[in-house]
Amino acid sequence: MTWRHALMIDPAASGADLTDFTATFSDVDPAGPVLSLGELSAQRGDGVFESIGVVDGHPQDVTAHLERLAHSARLCDLPRPHLGQWRAAVHVVAERCPAGESVIKLVLSRGVDRGPAPTAWVTATAAPDFTRVRRDGVRVVTLDRGIDSDASARAPWLLLGAKTLSYAVNMAAIREAHRRGADDAVFVSSDGIVLEAPTASVILRFGDRFVTPEPAAGILHGTTQLSLFAFLAARGFEVGYERVSVDRLQRAESGWLVSSVRLAAPIARVDDHPIPVDAALTASFNDHLLSPRG
Amino acid sequence: MTWRHALMIDPAASGADLTDFTATFSDVDPAGPVLSLGELSAQRGDGVFESIGVVDGHPQDVTAHLERLAHSARLCDLPRPHLGQWRAAVHVVAERCPAGESVIKLVLSRGVDRGPAPTAWVTATAAPDFTRVRRDGVRVVTLDRGIDSDASARAPWLLLGAKTLSYAVNMAAIREAHRRGADDAVFVSSDGIVLEAPTASVILRFGDRFVTPEPAAGILHGTTQLSLFAFLAARGFEVGYERVSVDRLQRAESGWLVSSVRLAAPIARVDDHPIPVDAALTASFNDHLLSPRG
């Protein structure tokens, strides 16, 4: 299935008093030429993005994604996105999504080099089929992120908490994981603290407590992790943000990589350490994540 | 002056036995829509680039830039660029450059998401006027790069020696420098070793010895720095690659940020430490850099 939809949106046209945003959207050919070579997204990876899961036409966790888009934009000194405009664009493309799982991407670029304003677009495509990986899980390797866990606090220009378009290192880490016979990577700080996967958050179980690395260590605050923590807390489990050592990751009772489109993929192995896959709990996570949310 | 030229080049069409590459080039409107929204350069900053200075139609240091493009591509697991094809494209656009200074950019992107092949393009534009900054110099602030000086060796997936399109952090560092009342930044490793500027190499003078940070510390090997070292060595100066501490940077007899388009900009201040500007030597550097080279 190769359907795709794309809208350019004009961020500069979104006055605070605007309520009908459709005049600020324009349909474009998702496979055709749209961006100029002067685009700073393409020249510099200079912009921010979000990926939103869509189930049967319902976009999930939209508010959490829009708030993170605004947070990323602020860290990158981009003009504040008008969230009403972006929400309207998400709903326009979500309505075109067929039954099943889709993915909506939001991109806010700094625009054309020396141009007047940011460029922004929203696309919708079919999601890949993650049925197998949600059941059988992923083998991960830990990879040094080079940065210590205090770097984010002392050096905000490293943009560690922003979801920027500069993802070359994330992509290189996944290729390195494949070279090592694994499916995915988990980044670890140079002082041995678990951070995040290149495109997912990490959740670990120790007894009845579920933990995820603290966003303060310089990682994205995961929208799917937030949704699963609410799900777990409502069922009486303890949830928390912690500094997690690599050693503790390797000894987790269970673990998951969680993200908006792949959803909850159980961690089946960390480096040379097998991790038990809890099939029933994982299925309940994914049932929750596939139900209409947010 | 707002002239621009742009060529798309087809890397997949460059057979080893091809000698006339013009059929693999296509002129495109440099301000018009060219790239699709699926471009991984725009979505992920996933690709590599070079910026080549052009003086009166002569592109400078072409071989050094092409070799670095190939080096960056290798670090990013991109298909090896056919350097004959890229060289031919550089010369096609250089011939269209008017008298004065221009800049040619080469971009090799991983291509469209799930597409068959990389995307590549070459553009030429007028260079900004750097006369003042080449004479009066730049005030720089040192900014923590978060990464220690051994990270590059132990974690090649950090792509520290590759000139990737993922430059959001480099751009954020320049904005931070401006916020601090400076013109530019110099990145320093978390263990206090001088690395590079966001878009330039650092050269420092101590007596009759000129030093630049070792590329092994995880920085780009500067093409302009190489050219100036050859110039200095031919004049009997000692040149070398060293680990340079921040403290030593602040006590340099003179210093320069050097790059392909701005050329040699003397460092007039590092943090709160004034650095003497050697006007005559700087002028000889820029005379050399503006003469036809490579």
PDB file of N, CA and C in Angstrom, chain B residues 1 11 20 60 87 92 98 102 121 133 143 147 156 165 171 181 186 188 219 239 251 253 260-261 271 283:
ATOM      1  N   MET B   1      23.366  40.979  -5.249  1.00  0.00           N
ATOM      2  CA  MET B   1      23.500  40.018  -6.354  1.00  0.00           C
ATOM      3  C   MET B   1      22.887  38.695  -5.908  1.00  0.00           C
ATOM      4  N   PRO B  11      23.833  10.105  -9.246  1.00  0.00           N
ATOM      5  CA  PRO B  11      25.013   9.317  -8.867  1.00  0.00           C
ATOM      6  C   PRO B  11      24.948   7.890  -9.391  1.00  0.00           C
ATOM      7  N   ASP B  20      32.141  11.324 -20.211  1.00  0.00           N
ATOM      8  CA  ASP B  20      31.343  12.548 -20.389  1.00  0.00           C
ATOM      9  C   ASP B  20      30.124  12.439 -19.471  1.00  0.00           C
ATOM     10  N   GLN B  60      38.284  26.442  -5.820  1.00  0.00           N
ATOM     11  CA  GLN B  60      39.526  26.235  -5.048  1.00  0.00           C
ATOM     12  C   GLN B  60      39.571  24.850  -4.389  1.00  0.00           C
ATOM     13  N   ARG B  87      33.540  16.152  -9.966  1.00  0.00           N
ATOM     14  CA  ARG B  87      34.474  17.168 -10.450  1.00  0.00           C
ATOM     15  C   ARG B  87      33.909  17.846 -11.703  1.00  0.00           C
ATOM     16  N   VAL B  92      31.184  22.534 -14.338  1.00  0.00           N
ATOM     17  CA  VAL B  92      30.034  23.071 -15.083  1.00  0.00           C
ATOM     18  C   VAL B  92      29.460  24.303 -14.373  1.00  0.00           C
ATOM     19  N   PRO B  98      30.280  34.445 -12.065  1.00  0.00           N
ATOM     20  CA  PRO B  98      30.874  35.688 -12.556  1.00  0.00           C
ATOM     21  C   PRO B  98      32.180  36.006 -11.817  1.00  0.00           C
ATOM     22  N   SER B 102      32.432  33.384  -5.199  1.00  0.00           N
ATOM     23  CA  SER B 102      31.197  32.600  -5.211  1.00  0.00           C
ATOM     24  C   SER B 102      31.395  31.388  -4.313  1.00  0.00           C
ATOM     25  N   TRP B 121      23.119  17.005  -5.595  1.00  0.00           N
ATOM     26  CA  TRP B 121      23.017  18.256  -6.330  1.00  0.00           C
ATOM     27  C   TRP B 121      24.210  19.147  -6.049  1.00  0.00           C
ATOM     28  N   VAL B 133      35.200  41.166   8.070  1.00  0.00           N
ATOM     29  CA  VAL B 133      35.538  40.159   9.068  1.00  0.00           C
ATOM     30  C   VAL B 133      36.952  39.607   8.839  1.00  0.00           C
ATOM     31  N   LEU B 143      32.420  26.935  23.530  1.00  0.00           N
ATOM     32  CA  LEU B 143      31.194  26.232  23.914  1.00  0.00           C
ATOM     33  C   LEU B 143      31.478  24.735  24.015  1.00  0.00           C
ATOM     34  N   ILE B 147      31.044  16.225  24.147  1.00  0.00           N
ATOM     35  CA  ILE B 147      31.714  14.962  23.806  1.00  0.00           C
ATOM     36  C   ILE B 147      33.176  15.059  24.206  1.00  0.00           C
ATOM     37  N   PRO B 156      32.456   5.431  16.315  1.00  0.00           N
ATOM     38  CA  PRO B 156      32.411   6.010  14.951  1.00  0.00           C
ATOM     39  C   PRO B 156      30.999   6.338  14.474  1.00  0.00           C
ATOM     40  N   LEU B 165      24.809  16.522   6.826  1.00  0.00           N
ATOM     41  CA  LEU B 165      23.774  17.556   6.734  1.00  0.00           C
ATOM     42  C   LEU B 165      23.125  17.831   8.091  1.00  0.00           C
ATOM     43  N   MET B 171      24.437  25.169  14.056  1.00  0.00           N
ATOM     44  CA  MET B 171      23.688  26.417  13.907  1.00  0.00           C
ATOM     45  C   MET B 171      23.267  26.968  15.275  1.00  0.00           C
ATOM     46  N   GLY B 181      26.997  37.928  22.751  1.00  0.00           N
ATOM     47  CA  GLY B 181      27.687  39.115  22.256  1.00  0.00           C
ATOM     48  C   GLY B 181      28.916  38.803  21.430  1.00  0.00           C
ATOM     49  N   VAL B 186      33.709  28.496  19.352  1.00  0.00           N
ATOM     50  CA  VAL B 186      34.720  27.438  19.182  1.00  0.00           C
ATOM     51  C   VAL B 186      34.293  26.296  20.095  1.00  0.00           C
ATOM     52  N   VAL B 188      34.603  23.044  22.304  1.00  0.00           N
ATOM     53  CA  VAL B 188      35.619  22.486  23.185  1.00  0.00           C
ATOM     54  C   VAL B 188      35.077  21.146  23.677  1.00  0.00           C
ATOM     55  N   ILE B 219      37.052  15.868  14.701  1.00  0.00           N
ATOM     56  CA  ILE B 219      36.671  17.086  13.984  1.00  0.00           C
ATOM     57  C   ILE B 219      36.936  16.879  12.499  1.00  0.00           C
ATOM     58  N   VAL B 239      54.671  23.905  11.444  1.00  0.00           N
ATOM     59  CA  VAL B 239      53.218  23.665  11.564  1.00  0.00           C
ATOM     60  C   VAL B 239      52.983  22.301  12.201  1.00  0.00           C
ATOM     61  N   ARG B 251      45.579  31.987  25.381  1.00  0.00           N
ATOM     62  CA  ARG B 251      46.882  32.653  25.461  1.00  0.00           C
ATOM     63  C   ARG B 251      47.622  32.677  24.127  1.00  0.00           C
ATOM     64  N   GLU B 253      49.233  33.653  20.597  1.00  0.00           N
ATOM     65  CA  GLU B 253      49.848  34.900  20.127  1.00  0.00           C
ATOM     66  C   GLU B 253      48.962  35.523  19.040  1.00  0.00           C
ATOM     67  N   SER B 260      36.348  27.652   3.850  1.00  0.00           N
ATOM     68  CA  SER B 260      36.480  27.756   2.391  1.00  0.00           C
ATOM     69  C   SER B 260      35.904  29.030   1.808  1.00  0.00           C
ATOM     70  N   VAL B 261      34.945  29.630   2.477  1.00  0.00           N
ATOM     71  CA  VAL B 261      34.280  30.784   1.880  1.00  0.00           C
ATOM     72  C   VAL B 261      34.615  32.070   2.642  1.00  0.00           C
ATOM     73  N   ASP B 271      36.402  34.353  24.559  1.00  0.00           N
ATOM     74  CA  ASP B 271      35.735  34.599  25.833  1.00  0.00           C
ATOM     75  C   ASP B 271      36.121  36.014  26.292  1.00  0.00           C
ATOM     76  N   ALA B 283      46.432  39.306   6.133  1.00  0.00           N
ATOM     77  CA  ALA B 283      46.271  39.731   4.729  1.00  0.00           C
ATOM     78  C   ALA B 283      47.025  38.791   3.799  1.00  0.00           C
TER      79      ALA B 283
END
